JSON list of C-alpha atoms in Angstrom, two decimals:
[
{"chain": "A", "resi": 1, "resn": "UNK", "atom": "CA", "xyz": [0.00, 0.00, 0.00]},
{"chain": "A", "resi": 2, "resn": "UNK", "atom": "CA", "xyz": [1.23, 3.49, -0.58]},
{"chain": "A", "resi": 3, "resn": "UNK", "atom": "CA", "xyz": [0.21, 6.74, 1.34]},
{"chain": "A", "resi": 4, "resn": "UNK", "atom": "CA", "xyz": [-0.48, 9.68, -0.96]},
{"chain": "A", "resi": 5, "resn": "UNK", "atom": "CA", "xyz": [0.12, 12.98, 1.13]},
{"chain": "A", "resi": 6, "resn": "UNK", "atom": "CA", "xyz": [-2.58, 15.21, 1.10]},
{"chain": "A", "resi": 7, "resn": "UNK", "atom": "CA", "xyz": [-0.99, 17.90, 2.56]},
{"chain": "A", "resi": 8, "resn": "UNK", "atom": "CA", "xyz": [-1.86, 21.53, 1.87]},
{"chain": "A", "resi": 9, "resn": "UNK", "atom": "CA", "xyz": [0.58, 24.41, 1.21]},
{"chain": "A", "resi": 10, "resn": "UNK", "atom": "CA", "xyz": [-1.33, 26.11, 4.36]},
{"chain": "A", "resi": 11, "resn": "UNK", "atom": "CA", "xyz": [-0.69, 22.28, 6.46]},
{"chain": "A", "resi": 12, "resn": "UNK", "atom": "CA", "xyz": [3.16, 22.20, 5.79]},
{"chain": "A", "resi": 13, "resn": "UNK", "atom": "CA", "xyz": [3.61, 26.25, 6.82]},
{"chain": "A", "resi": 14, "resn": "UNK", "atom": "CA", "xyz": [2.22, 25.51, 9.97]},
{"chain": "A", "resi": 15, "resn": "UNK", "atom": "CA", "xyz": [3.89, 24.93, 13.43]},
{"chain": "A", "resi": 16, "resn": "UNK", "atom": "CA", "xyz": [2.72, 22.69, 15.71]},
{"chain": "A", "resi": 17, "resn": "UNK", "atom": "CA", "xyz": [0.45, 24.30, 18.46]},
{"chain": "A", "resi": 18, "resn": "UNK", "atom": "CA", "xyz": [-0.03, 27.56, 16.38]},
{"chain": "A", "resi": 19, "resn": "UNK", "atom": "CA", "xyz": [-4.04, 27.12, 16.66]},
{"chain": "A", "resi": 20, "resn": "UNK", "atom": "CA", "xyz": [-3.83, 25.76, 20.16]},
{"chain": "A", "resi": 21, "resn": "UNK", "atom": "CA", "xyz": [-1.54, 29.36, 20.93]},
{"chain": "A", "resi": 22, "resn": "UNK", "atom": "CA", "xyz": [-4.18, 31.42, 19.01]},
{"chain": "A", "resi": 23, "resn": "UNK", "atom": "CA", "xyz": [-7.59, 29.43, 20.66]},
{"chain": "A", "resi": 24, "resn": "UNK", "atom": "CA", "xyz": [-5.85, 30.19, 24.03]},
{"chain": "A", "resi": 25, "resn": "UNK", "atom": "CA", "xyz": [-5.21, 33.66, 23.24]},
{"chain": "A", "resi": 26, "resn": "UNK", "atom": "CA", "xyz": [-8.61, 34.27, 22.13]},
{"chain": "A", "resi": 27, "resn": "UNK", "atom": "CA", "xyz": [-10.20, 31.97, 24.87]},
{"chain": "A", "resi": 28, "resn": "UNK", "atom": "CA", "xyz": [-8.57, 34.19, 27.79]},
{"chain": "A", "resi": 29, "resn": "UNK", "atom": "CA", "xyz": [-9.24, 37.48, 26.06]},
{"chain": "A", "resi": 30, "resn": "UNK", "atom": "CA", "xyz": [-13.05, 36.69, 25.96]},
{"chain": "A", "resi": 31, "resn": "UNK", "atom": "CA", "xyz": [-13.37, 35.20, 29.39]},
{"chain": "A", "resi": 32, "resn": "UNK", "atom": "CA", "xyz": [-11.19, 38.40, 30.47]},
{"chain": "A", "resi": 33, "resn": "UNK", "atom": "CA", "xyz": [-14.33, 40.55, 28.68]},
{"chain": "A", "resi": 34, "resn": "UNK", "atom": "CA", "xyz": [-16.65, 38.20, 30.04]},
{"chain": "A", "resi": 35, "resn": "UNK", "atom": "CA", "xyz": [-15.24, 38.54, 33.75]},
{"chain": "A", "resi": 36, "resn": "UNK", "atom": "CA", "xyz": [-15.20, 42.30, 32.91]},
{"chain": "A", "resi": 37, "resn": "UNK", "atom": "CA", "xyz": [-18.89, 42.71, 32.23]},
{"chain": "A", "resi": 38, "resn": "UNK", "atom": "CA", "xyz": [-19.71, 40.39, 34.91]},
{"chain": "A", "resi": 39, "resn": "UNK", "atom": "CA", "xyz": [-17.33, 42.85, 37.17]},
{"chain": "A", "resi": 40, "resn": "UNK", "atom": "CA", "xyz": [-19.67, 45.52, 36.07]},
{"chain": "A", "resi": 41, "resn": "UNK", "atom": "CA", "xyz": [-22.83, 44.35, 36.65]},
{"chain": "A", "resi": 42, "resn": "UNK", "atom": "CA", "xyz": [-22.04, 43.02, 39.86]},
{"chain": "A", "resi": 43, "resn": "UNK", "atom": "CA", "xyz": [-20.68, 46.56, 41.25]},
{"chain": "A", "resi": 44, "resn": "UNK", "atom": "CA", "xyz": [-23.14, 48.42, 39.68]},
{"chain": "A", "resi": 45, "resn": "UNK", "atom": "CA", "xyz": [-26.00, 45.75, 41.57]},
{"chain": "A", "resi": 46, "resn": "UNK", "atom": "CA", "xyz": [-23.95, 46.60, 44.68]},
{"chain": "A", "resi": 47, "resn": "UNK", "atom": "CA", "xyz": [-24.09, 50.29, 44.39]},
{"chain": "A", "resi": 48, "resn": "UNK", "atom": "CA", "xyz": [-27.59, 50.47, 43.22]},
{"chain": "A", "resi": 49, "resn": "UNK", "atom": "CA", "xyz": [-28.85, 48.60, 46.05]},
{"chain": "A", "resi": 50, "resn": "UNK", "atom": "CA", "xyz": [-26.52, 50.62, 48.32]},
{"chain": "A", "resi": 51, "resn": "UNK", "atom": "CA", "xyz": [-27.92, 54.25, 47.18]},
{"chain": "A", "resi": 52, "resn": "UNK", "atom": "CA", "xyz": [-31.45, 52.84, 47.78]},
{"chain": "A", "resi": 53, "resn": "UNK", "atom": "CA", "xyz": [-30.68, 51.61, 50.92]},
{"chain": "A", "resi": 54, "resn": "UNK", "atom": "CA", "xyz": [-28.69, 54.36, 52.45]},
{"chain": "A", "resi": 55, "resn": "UNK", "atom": "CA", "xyz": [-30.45, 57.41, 50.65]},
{"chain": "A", "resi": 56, "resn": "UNK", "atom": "CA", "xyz": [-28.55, 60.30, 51.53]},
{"chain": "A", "resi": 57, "resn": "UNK", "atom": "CA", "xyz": [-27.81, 59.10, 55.03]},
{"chain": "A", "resi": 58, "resn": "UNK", "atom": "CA", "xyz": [-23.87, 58.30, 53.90]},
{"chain": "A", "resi": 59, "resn": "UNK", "atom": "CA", "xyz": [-22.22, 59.73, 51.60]},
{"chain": "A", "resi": 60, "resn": "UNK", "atom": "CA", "xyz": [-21.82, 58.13, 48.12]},
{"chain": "A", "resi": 61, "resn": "UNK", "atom": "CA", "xyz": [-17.83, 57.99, 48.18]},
{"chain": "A", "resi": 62, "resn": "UNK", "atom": "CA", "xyz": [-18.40, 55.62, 51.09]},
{"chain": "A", "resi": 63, "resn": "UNK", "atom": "CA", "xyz": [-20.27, 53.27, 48.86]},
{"chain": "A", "resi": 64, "resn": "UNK", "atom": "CA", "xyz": [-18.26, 53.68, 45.84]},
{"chain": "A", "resi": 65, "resn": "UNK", "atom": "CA", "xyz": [-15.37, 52.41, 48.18]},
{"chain": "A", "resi": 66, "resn": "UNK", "atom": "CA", "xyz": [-17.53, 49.55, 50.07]},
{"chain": "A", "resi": 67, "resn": "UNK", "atom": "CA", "xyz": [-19.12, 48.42, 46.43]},
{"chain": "A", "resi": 68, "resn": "UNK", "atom": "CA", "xyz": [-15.64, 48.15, 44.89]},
{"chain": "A", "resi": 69, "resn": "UNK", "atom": "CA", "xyz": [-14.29, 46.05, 48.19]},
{"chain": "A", "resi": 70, "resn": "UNK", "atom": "CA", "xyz": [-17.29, 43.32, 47.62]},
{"chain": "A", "resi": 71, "resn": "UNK", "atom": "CA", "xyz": [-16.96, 43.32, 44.62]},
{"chain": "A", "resi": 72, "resn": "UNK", "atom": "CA", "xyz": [-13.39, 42.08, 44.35]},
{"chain": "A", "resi": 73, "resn": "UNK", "atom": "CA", "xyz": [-14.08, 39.84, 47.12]},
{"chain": "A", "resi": 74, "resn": "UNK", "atom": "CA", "xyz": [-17.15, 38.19, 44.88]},
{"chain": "A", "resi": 75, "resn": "UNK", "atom": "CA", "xyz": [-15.41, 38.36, 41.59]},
{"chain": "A", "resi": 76, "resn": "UNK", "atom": "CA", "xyz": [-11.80, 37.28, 42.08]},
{"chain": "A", "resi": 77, "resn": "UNK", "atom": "CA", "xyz": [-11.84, 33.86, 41.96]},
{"chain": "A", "resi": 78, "resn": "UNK", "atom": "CA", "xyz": [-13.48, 33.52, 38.29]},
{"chain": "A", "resi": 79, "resn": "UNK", "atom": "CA", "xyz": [-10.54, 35.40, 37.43]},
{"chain": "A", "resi": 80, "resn": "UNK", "atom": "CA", "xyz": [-8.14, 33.21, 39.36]},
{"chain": "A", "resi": 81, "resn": "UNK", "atom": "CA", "xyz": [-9.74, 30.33, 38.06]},
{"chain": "A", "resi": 82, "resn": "UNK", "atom": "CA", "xyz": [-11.25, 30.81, 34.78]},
{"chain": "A", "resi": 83, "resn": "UNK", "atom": "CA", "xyz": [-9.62, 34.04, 33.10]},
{"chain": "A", "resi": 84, "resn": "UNK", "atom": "CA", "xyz": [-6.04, 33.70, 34.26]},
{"chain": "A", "resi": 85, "resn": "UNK", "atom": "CA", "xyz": [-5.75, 29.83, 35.16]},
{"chain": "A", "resi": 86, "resn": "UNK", "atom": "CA", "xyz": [-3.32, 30.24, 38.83]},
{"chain": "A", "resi": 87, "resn": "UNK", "atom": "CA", "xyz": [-3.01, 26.86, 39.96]},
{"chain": "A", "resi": 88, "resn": "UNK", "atom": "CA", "xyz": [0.19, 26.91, 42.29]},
{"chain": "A", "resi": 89, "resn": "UNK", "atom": "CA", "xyz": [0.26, 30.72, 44.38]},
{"chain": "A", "resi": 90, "resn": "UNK", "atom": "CA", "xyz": [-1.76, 30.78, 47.54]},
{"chain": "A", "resi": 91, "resn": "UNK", "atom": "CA", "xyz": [-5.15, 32.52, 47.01]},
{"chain": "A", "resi": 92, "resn": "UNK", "atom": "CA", "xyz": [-4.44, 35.38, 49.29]},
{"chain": "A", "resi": 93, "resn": "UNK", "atom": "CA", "xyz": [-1.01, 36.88, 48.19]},
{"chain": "A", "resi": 94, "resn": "UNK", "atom": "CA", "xyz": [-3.04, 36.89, 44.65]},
{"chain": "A", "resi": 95, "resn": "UNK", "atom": "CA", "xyz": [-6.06, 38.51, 45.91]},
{"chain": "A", "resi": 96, "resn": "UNK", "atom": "CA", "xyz": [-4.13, 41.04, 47.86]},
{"chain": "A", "resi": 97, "resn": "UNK", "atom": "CA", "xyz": [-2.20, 41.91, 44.26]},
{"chain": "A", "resi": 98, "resn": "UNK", "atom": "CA", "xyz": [-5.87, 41.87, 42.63]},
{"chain": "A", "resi": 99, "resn": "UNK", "atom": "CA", "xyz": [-6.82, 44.39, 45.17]},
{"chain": "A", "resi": 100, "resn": "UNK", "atom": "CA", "xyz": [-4.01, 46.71, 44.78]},
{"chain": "A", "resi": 101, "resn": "UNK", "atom": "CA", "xyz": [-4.73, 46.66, 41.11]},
{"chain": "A", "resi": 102, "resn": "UNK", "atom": "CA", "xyz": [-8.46, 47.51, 41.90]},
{"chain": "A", "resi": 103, "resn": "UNK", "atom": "CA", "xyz": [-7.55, 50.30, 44.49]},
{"chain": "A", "resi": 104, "resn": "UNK", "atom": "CA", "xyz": [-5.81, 52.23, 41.77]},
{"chain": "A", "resi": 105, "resn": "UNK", "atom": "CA", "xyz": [-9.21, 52.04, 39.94]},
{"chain": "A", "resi": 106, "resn": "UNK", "atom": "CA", "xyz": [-10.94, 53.15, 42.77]},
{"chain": "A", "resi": 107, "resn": "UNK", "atom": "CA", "xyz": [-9.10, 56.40, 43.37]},
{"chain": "A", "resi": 108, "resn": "UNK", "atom": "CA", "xyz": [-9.73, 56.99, 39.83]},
{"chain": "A", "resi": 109, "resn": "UNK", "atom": "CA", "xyz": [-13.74, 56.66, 40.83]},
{"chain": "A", "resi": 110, "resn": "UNK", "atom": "CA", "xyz": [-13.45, 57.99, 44.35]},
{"chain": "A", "resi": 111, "resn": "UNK", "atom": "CA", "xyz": [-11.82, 61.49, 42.52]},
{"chain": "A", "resi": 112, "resn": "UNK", "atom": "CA", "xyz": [-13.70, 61.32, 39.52]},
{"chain": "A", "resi": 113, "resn": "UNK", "atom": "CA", "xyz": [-16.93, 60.72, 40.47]},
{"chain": "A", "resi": 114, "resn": "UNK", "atom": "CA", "xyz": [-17.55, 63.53, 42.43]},
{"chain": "A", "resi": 115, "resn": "UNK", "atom": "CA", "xyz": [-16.37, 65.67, 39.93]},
{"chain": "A", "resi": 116, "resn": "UNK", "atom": "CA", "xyz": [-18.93, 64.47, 37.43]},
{"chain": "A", "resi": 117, "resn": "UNK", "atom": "CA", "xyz": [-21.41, 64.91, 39.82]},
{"chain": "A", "resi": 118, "resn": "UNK", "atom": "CA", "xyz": [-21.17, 67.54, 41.92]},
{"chain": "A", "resi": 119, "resn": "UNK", "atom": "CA", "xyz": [-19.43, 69.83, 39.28]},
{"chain": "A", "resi": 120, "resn": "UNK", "atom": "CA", "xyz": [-20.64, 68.70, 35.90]},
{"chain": "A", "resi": 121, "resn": "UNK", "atom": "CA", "xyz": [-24.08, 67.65, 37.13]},
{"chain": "A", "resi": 122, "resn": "UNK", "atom": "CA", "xyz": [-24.03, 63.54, 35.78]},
{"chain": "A", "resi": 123, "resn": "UNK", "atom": "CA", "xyz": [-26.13, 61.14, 38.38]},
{"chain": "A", "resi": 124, "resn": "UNK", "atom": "CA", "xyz": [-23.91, 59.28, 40.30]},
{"chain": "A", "resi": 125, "resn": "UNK", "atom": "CA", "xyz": [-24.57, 55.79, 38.16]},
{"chain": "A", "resi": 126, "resn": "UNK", "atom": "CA", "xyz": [-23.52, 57.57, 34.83]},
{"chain": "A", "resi": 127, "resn": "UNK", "atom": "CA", "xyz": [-20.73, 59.23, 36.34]},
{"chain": "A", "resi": 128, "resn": "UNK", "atom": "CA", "xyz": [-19.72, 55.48, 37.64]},
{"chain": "A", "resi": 129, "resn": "UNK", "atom": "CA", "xyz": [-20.43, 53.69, 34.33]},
{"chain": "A", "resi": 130, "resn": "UNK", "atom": "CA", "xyz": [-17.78, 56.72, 32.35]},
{"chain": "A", "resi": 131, "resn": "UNK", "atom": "CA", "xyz": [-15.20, 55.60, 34.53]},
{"chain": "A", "resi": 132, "resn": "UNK", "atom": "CA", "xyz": [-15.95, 52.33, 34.08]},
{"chain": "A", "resi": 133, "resn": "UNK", "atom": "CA", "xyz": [-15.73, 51.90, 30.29]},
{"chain": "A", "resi": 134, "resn": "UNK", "atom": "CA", "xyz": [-11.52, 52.46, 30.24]},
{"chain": "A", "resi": 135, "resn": "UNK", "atom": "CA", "xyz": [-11.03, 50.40, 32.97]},
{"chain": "A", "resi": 136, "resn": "UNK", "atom": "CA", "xyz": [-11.29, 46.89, 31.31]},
{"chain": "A", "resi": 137, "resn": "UNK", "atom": "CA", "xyz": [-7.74, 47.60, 28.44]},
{"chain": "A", "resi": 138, "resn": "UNK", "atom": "CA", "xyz": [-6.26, 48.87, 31.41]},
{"chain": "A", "resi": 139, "resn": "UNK", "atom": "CA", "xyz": [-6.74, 46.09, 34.14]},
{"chain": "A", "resi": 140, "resn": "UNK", "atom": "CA", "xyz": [-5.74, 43.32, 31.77]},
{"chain": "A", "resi": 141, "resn": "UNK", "atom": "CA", "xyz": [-2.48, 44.01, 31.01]},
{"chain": "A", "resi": 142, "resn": "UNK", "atom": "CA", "xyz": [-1.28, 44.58, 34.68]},
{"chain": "A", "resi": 143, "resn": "UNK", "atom": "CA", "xyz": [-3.52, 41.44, 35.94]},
{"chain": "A", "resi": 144, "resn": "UNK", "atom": "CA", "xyz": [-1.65, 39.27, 32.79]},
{"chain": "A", "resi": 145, "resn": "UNK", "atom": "CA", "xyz": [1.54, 40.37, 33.90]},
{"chain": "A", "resi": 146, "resn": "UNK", "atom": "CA", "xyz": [1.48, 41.58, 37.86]},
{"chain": "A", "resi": 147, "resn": "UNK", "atom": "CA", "xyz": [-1.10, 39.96, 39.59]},
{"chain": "A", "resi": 148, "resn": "UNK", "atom": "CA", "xyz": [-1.29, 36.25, 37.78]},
{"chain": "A", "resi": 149, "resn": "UNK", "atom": "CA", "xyz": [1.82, 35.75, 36.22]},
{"chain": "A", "resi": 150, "resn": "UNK", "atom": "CA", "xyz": [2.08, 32.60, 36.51]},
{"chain": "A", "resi": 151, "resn": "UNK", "atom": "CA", "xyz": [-1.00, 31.31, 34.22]},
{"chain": "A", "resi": 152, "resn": "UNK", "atom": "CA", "xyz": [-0.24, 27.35, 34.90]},
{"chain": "A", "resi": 153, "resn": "UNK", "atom": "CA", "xyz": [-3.55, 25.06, 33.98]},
{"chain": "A", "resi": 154, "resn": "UNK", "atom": "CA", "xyz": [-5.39, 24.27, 37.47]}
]
């Protein structure tokens, strides 16, 4: 019997594990957007409930700080897990790293947001959801290489 190669031009230029690179480049990337949307509706579920709860009685900085607190607590470990893929660093030295990342988001909220409300005149959830939009580009790069470097399979 003789084997007759089929082999495309396209077949022989490739390298091994080039689509297994790409699928895993594309696979984190949309987790990463799908952690960040879930990030987003979570905090902004957190601070919704919090204005209606509190009224004016605190002040909204307080909550914008409290929200962003619970919501890294609730939301880290799908990025641990699922987004990033940390199998060997203990879960709190990550999480503290997470929440560093997140505090420097948070002072970007906790100055910005009062300045779109109490000086431009933007509700408080608008104001948030501005901010909001350029944090995901930002956040991914220094969570990819600071805060889960090493991305081992769990």
């Amino acid at each position: 019997m003789v084997e007759v190669g089929s082999g495309t031009a396209q077949e022989k230029d490739s390298r091994p594990g080039w689509r297994a690179q790409v699928s895993e480049f594309w696979g984190r990337r949309f987790a990463y957007l799908l952690a960040s949307a879930m990030t987003a509706v979570v905090y902004f579920a957190l601070l919704g409930l919090g204005l209606l709860a509190v009224k004016d009685r605190v002040p909204y900085v307080f909550l914008l700080v409290a929200c962003q607190f619970l919501t890294s607590v609730i939301v880290y470990p799908w990025y641990r897990v699922v987004v990033f893929r940390v199998a060997r660093e203990p879960w709190l030295a990550g999480y503290l790293r997470f929440y560093a990342v997140g505090l420097g988001f948070m002072a970007a909220s906790v100055v910005g947001v009062p300045i779109l409300v109490e000086f431009v005149g933007i509700p408080i959830m608008v104001a948030q959801g501005m901010l909001i939009v350029v944090s995901p580009p930002l956040s991914y790069l220094t969570h990819r290489v600071w805060t889960f470097p090493n991305r081992e399979k769990v």
